[in-house]
Amino acid sequence: MFFKQFLNERCGCASYIIASRRTHEAAIIDPAIETEPYQVLLRERGFRLQYVIDAHIHADHVSGARRLIAQSMR
């Protein structure tokens, strides 16, 4: 199991990547709008994004879920 927390200091939001070291399938939870840090880690570790989960939506969190999904379909 791989787990990493990302803290976005500008909006005070936390997001997470959870992945299987065996299957290389990954999930990103509550992604921030700036998706490059996730993309870099996915590439470096050889993980395949399988799930994007928005666990909560609120006024100060702009989700990067749609952007991540679009990027992973290329």
Coordinates of N, CA, C and O in Angstrom, one line a residue:
M1 N 0.9 -1.2 0.0 CA 0.0 0.0 0.0 C 0.9 1.2 0.0 O 1.9 1.3 0.8
F2 N 0.6 2.2 -0.8 CA 1.2 3.5 -0.9 C 0.2 4.6 -0.5 O -0.9 4.5 -0.9
F3 N 0.7 5.5 0.3 CA -0.2 6.6 0.8 C 0.6 7.9 0.8 O 1.7 7.9 1.4
K4 N 0.1 8.9 0.3 CA 0.7 10.2 0.4 C -0.3 11.3 0.5 O -1.3 11.3 -0.2
Q5 N -0.1 12.2 1.4 CA -0.9 13.4 1.6 C -0.3 14.6 0.9 O 0.9 14.8 1.0
F6 N -1.2 15.4 0.3 CA -0.8 16.7 -0.3 C -1.5 17.8 0.4 O -2.7 17.7 0.5
L7 N -0.8 18.8 0.8 CA -1.4 19.9 1.5 C -1.3 21.1 0.5 O -0.2 21.5 0.1
N8 N -2.4 21.8 0.2 CA -2.4 23.0 -0.6 C -2.5 24.2 0.4 O -3.6 24.4 1.0
E9 N -1.4 24.8 0.6 CA -1.3 25.9 1.6 C -2.2 27.1 1.2 O -2.7 27.8 2.1
R10 N -2.4 27.3 -0.1 CA -3.2 28.5 -0.5 C -4.7 28.3 -0.1 O -5.3 29.3 0.2
C11 N -5.2 27.2 -0.2 CA -6.7 27.0 0.1 C -6.9 26.2 1.4 O -8.0 26.0 1.8
G12 N -5.8 25.7 2.0 CA -5.9 24.9 3.2 C -6.5 23.6 3.1 O -7.1 23.0 4.0
C13 N -6.5 23.0 1.9 CA -7.1 21.7 1.6 C -6.1 20.6 1.5 O -5.0 20.8 1.1
A14 N -6.5 19.5 2.0 CA -5.6 18.3 1.9 C -6.2 17.3 0.9 O -7.4 17.2 0.7
S15 N -5.3 16.6 0.2 CA -5.7 15.6 -0.8 C -4.8 14.4 -0.6 O -3.7 14.5 0.0
Y16 N -5.2 13.3 -1.1 CA -4.4 12.0 -0.8 C -4.4 11.2 -2.1 O -5.3 11.1 -2.9
I17 N -3.2 10.5 -2.2 CA -3.1 9.4 -3.2 C -2.9 8.1 -2.4 O -2.1 8.0 -1.5
I18 N -3.8 7.1 -2.7 CA -3.6 5.8 -2.2 C -3.5 4.9 -3.4 O -4.2 5.0 -4.4
A19 N -2.5 4.0 -3.3 CA -2.2 3.1 -4.5 C -1.8 1.7 -4.0 O -1.2 1.6 -2.9
S20 N -2.0 0.8 -4.8 CA -1.5 -0.6 -4.6 C -0.1 -0.7 -5.2 O 0.1 -0.5 -6.4
R21 N 0.9 -1.1 -4.4 CA 2.2 -1.4 -4.9 C 2.3 -2.6 -5.8 O 3.1 -2.8 -6.6
R22 N 1.3 -3.5 -5.6 CA 1.2 -4.7 -6.4 C 0.6 -4.5 -7.8 O 1.1 -4.9 -8.8
T23 N -0.6 -3.9 -7.8 CA -1.3 -3.7 -9.1 C -1.1 -2.4 -9.7 O -1.4 -2.2 -10.9
H24 N -0.5 -1.4 -9.0 CA -0.2 -0.1 -9.4 C -1.5 0.8 -9.7 O -1.4 1.8 -10.4
E25 N -2.6 0.3 -9.2 CA -3.9 1.1 -9.4 C -3.9 2.1 -8.3 O -3.5 1.9 -7.1
A26 N -4.3 3.3 -8.6 CA -4.3 4.5 -7.7 C -5.6 5.2 -7.6 O -6.4 5.2 -8.6
A27 N -5.9 5.8 -6.5 CA -7.0 6.6 -6.2 C -6.5 7.9 -5.7 O -5.6 8.0 -4.9
I28 N -7.1 9.0 -6.2 CA -6.8 10.3 -5.6 C -8.1 10.8 -5.0 O -9.2 10.8 -5.6
I29 N -8.0 11.3 -3.7 CA -9.1 11.7 -2.9 C -9.0 13.2 -2.7 O -8.0 13.7 -2.3
D30 N -10.1 13.9 -3.0 CA -10.2 15.4 -2.9 C -9.1 16.1 -3.6 O -8.4 17.0 -3.0
P31 N -8.9 15.9 -4.9 CA -7.8 16.6 -5.6 C -8.0 18.1 -5.7 O -9.2 18.5 -5.9
A32 N -6.9 18.8 -5.6 CA -7.0 20.3 -5.8 C -7.0 20.5 -7.3 O -6.7 19.7 -8.1
I33 N -7.3 21.8 -7.6 CA -7.4 22.1 -9.1 C -6.0 22.0 -9.7 O -5.9 21.8 -10.9
E34 N -4.9 22.2 -9.0 CA -3.6 22.1 -9.6 C -3.2 20.6 -9.6 O -2.9 20.1 -8.5
T35 N -3.3 20.0 -10.7 CA -3.1 18.5 -10.8 C -1.7 18.1 -11.1 O -1.5 16.9 -11.0
E36 N -0.8 18.9 -11.4 CA 0.5 18.5 -11.8 C 1.2 17.7 -10.8 O 1.9 16.7 -11.1
P37 N 1.2 18.0 -9.5 CA 1.8 17.2 -8.5 C 1.4 15.8 -8.5 O 2.2 14.8 -8.3
Y38 N 0.1 15.5 -8.7 CA -0.4 14.2 -8.8 C 0.1 13.5 -10.0 O 0.5 12.3 -9.9
Q39 N 0.1 14.2 -11.1 CA 0.6 13.6 -12.4 C 2.0 13.2 -12.3 O 2.4 12.1 -12.8
V40 N 2.8 14.0 -11.7 CA 4.3 13.7 -11.5 C 4.4 12.5 -10.7 O 5.2 11.6 -11.1
L41 N 3.8 12.4 -9.6 CA 3.9 11.2 -8.7 C 3.4 9.9 -9.4 O 4.0 8.9 -9.3
L42 N 2.3 10.0 -10.1 CA 1.8 8.9 -10.8 C 2.8 8.3 -11.8 O 3.0 7.1 -11.9
R43 N 3.4 9.3 -12.6 CA 4.4 8.9 -13.6 C 5.6 8.3 -12.9 O 6.1 7.2 -13.3
E44 N 6.1 9.0 -11.9 CA 7.4 8.5 -11.2 C 7.2 7.1 -10.6 O 8.1 6.3 -10.6
R45 N 6.0 6.8 -10.1 CA 5.8 5.5 -9.4 C 5.2 4.5 -10.3 O 5.1 3.3 -9.9
G46 N 4.8 4.9 -11.5 CA 4.2 3.9 -12.5 C 2.8 3.5 -12.1 O 2.4 2.4 -12.4
F47 N 2.1 4.4 -11.4 CA 0.8 4.1 -11.0 C -0.2 4.5 -12.1 O 0.0 5.5 -12.8
R48 N -1.3 3.8 -12.2 CA -2.4 4.1 -13.1 C -3.6 4.6 -12.3 O -4.1 4.0 -11.4
L49 N -4.1 5.8 -12.7 CA -5.2 6.4 -12.0 C -6.5 5.6 -12.3 O -6.8 5.5 -13.5
Q50 N -7.1 5.1 -11.3 CA -8.3 4.3 -11.5 C -9.5 5.0 -10.9 O -10.6 4.9 -11.4
Y51 N -9.3 5.8 -9.9 CA -10.4 6.4 -9.2 C -10.1 7.8 -8.8 O -8.9 8.1 -8.3
V52 N -11.1 8.7 -8.9 CA -10.9 10.1 -8.4 C -12.2 10.3 -7.5 O -13.3 10.1 -8.0
I53 N -12.0 10.6 -6.2 CA -13.1 10.7 -5.3 C -13.1 12.1 -4.6 O -12.1 12.6 -4.1
D54 N -14.2 12.7 -4.8 CA -14.5 14.0 -4.0 C -15.3 13.6 -2.8 O -16.5 13.4 -2.9
A55 N -14.6 13.6 -1.6 CA -15.3 13.2 -0.4 C -16.1 14.3 0.2 O -17.0 14.1 0.9
H56 N -15.8 15.5 -0.2 CA -16.6 16.7 0.3 C -16.4 17.9 -0.7 O -15.3 18.0 -1.2
I57 N -17.4 18.6 -0.8 CA -17.4 19.8 -1.7 C -17.8 21.0 -0.8 O -18.8 20.9 0.0
H58 N -17.0 22.0 -0.8 CA -17.3 23.2 -0.1 C -16.8 24.4 -0.8 O -16.0 24.3 -1.8
A59 N -17.1 25.6 -0.3 CA -16.8 26.8 -1.1 C -15.3 27.1 -1.3 O -14.9 27.7 -2.3
D60 N -14.4 26.7 -0.4 CA -13.0 27.0 -0.6 C -12.2 25.8 -1.2 O -11.0 25.8 -1.1
H61 N -12.9 24.8 -1.7 CA -12.2 23.7 -2.4 C -12.7 23.6 -3.8 O -13.9 23.3 -4.1
V62 N -11.8 23.9 -4.8 CA -12.1 23.7 -6.2 C -11.4 22.4 -6.6 O -10.2 22.3 -6.6
S63 N -12.3 21.5 -7.0 CA -11.8 20.1 -7.3 C -11.1 20.0 -8.6 O -11.5 20.6 -9.6
G64 N -10.1 19.2 -8.7 CA -9.4 18.9 -9.9 C -9.8 17.6 -10.5 O -9.1 17.1 -11.4
A65 N -10.9 17.0 -10.0 CA -11.3 15.7 -10.4 C -11.5 15.6 -11.9 O -11.0 14.7 -12.6
R66 N -12.3 16.5 -12.5 CA -12.6 16.5 -13.9 C -11.3 16.6 -14.7 O -11.1 16.0 -15.8
R67 N -10.4 17.5 -14.3 CA -9.1 17.7 -15.0 C -8.3 16.4 -15.0 O -7.7 16.0 -16.0
L68 N -8.2 15.8 -13.8 CA -7.5 14.5 -13.7 C -8.0 13.4 -14.6 O -7.3 12.7 -15.2
I69 N -9.4 13.3 -14.6 CA -10.0 12.3 -15.4 C -9.7 12.5 -16.9 O -9.3 11.6 -17.6
A70 N -9.8 13.8 -17.3 CA -9.5 14.1 -18.7 C -8.1 13.8 -19.1 O -7.8 13.3 -20.1
Q71 N -7.2 14.1 -18.2 CA -5.7 13.9 -18.4 C -5.4 12.4 -18.5 O -4.6 12.0 -19.3
S72 N -6.1 11.6 -17.7 CA -5.8 10.2 -17.6 C -6.4 9.4 -18.8 O -6.0 8.3 -19.1
M73 N -7.3 10.1 -19.5 CA -7.9 9.4 -20.7 C -7.1 9.7 -22.0 O -7.4 9.1 -23.0
R74 N -6.1 10.5 -21.9 CA -5.3 10.8 -23.1 C -4.4 9.7 -23.4 O -3.9 8.9 -22.7

